[in-house]
Coordinates of C-alpha atoms in Angstrom, one line a residue:
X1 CA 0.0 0.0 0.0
X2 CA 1.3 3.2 -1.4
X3 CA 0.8 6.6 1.7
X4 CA 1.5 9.9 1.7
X5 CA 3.9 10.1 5.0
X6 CA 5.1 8.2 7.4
X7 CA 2.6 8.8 9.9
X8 CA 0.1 7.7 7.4
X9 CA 2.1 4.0 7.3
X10 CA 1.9 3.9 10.9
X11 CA -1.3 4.9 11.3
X12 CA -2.6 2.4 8.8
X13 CA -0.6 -0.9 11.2
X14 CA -2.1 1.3 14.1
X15 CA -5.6 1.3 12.9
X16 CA -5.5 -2.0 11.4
X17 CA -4.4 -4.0 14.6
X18 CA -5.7 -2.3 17.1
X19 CA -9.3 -1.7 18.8
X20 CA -10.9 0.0 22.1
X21 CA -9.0 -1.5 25.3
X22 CA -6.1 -2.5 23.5
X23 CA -2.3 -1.5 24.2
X24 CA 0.5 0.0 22.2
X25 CA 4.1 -0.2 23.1
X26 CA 6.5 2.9 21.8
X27 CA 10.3 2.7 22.4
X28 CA 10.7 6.3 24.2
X29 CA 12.8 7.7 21.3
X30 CA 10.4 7.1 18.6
X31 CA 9.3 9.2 15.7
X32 CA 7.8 11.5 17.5
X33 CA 4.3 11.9 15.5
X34 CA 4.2 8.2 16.2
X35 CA 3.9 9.0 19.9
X36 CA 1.9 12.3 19.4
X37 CA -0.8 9.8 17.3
X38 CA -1.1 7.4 20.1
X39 CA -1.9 10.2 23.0
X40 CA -3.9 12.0 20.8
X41 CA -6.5 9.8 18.3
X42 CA -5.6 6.4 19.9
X43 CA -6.6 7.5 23.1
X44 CA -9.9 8.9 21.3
X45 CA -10.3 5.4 20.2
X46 CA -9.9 4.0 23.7
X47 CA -6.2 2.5 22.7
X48 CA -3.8 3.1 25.8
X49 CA -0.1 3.5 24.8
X50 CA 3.4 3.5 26.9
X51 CA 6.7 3.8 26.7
X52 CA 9.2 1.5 26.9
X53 CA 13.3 2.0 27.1
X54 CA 14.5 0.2 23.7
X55 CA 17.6 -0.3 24.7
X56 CA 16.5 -2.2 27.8
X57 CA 15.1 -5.4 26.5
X58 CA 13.9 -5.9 30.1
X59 CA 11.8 -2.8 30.0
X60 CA 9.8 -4.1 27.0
X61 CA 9.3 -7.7 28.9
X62 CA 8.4 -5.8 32.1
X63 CA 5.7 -3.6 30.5
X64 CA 4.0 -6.5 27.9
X65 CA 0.5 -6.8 29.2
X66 CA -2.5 -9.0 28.3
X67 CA -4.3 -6.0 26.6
X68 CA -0.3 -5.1 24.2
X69 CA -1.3 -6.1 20.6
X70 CA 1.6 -4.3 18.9
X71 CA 4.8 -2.9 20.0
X72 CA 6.9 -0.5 18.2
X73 CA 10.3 -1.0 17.5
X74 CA 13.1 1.8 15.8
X75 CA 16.5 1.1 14.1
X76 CA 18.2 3.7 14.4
X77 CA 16.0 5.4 17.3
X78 CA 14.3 8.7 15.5
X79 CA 15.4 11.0 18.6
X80 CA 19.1 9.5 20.0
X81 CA 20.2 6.9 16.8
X82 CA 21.1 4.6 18.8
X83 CA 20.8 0.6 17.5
X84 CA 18.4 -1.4 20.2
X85 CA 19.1 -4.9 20.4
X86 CA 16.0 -5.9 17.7
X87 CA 16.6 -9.6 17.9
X88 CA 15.9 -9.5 22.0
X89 CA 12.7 -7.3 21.5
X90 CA 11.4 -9.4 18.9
X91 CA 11.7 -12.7 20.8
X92 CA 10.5 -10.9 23.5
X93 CA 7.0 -10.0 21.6
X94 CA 7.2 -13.6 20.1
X95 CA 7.0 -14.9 23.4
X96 CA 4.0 -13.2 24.3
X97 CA 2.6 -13.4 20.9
X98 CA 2.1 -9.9 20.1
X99 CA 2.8 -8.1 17.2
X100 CA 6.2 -6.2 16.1
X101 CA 6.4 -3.5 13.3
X102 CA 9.5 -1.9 12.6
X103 CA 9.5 1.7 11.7

């Protein structure tokens, strides 16, 4: 599928797997119109959101919940450029059996 932006591409993965009382994940230095879209018209939609510390794979495991349908991840981060560990946070989602999309 062909968007405009990128905050069209993640809204469409947003909007496609997520409904009311479901959670996103969002490593804390994400794009930031990626977090602004989750506190803003995911919350409007009843989707909670959090941050989680990607280069802490720990973090990530400690905040997975039974309502997290997708998690986040960013190679290089959009704020700092650092280079999270993507293999760990991937198993980590696998695990649980929640979805990862890579931005």
């Amino acid at each position: 599928m062909l968007v405009p932006s990128g905050l069209a591409a993640i809204a469409n993965v947003a909007l496609a797997l997520l409904k009311t009382g479901d959670e996103v994940l969002i490593p804390d230095n994400a794009y930031g119109p990626n977090k602004a879209l989750a506190a803003g018209e995911m919350a409007n939609f009843g989707i909670t959101h959090r941050l989680y510390d990607a280069m802490n794979p720990q973090d990530l495991i400690d905040k997975l919940s039974e309502r997290t349908r997708l998690v986040w991840l960013e190679a290089p981060g959009s704020v700092t450029m650092e280079f999270p560990d993507l293999q760990a946070l991937v198993q980590a989602c696998r695990a649980r059996g929640v979805v990862a999309a890579l931005d």
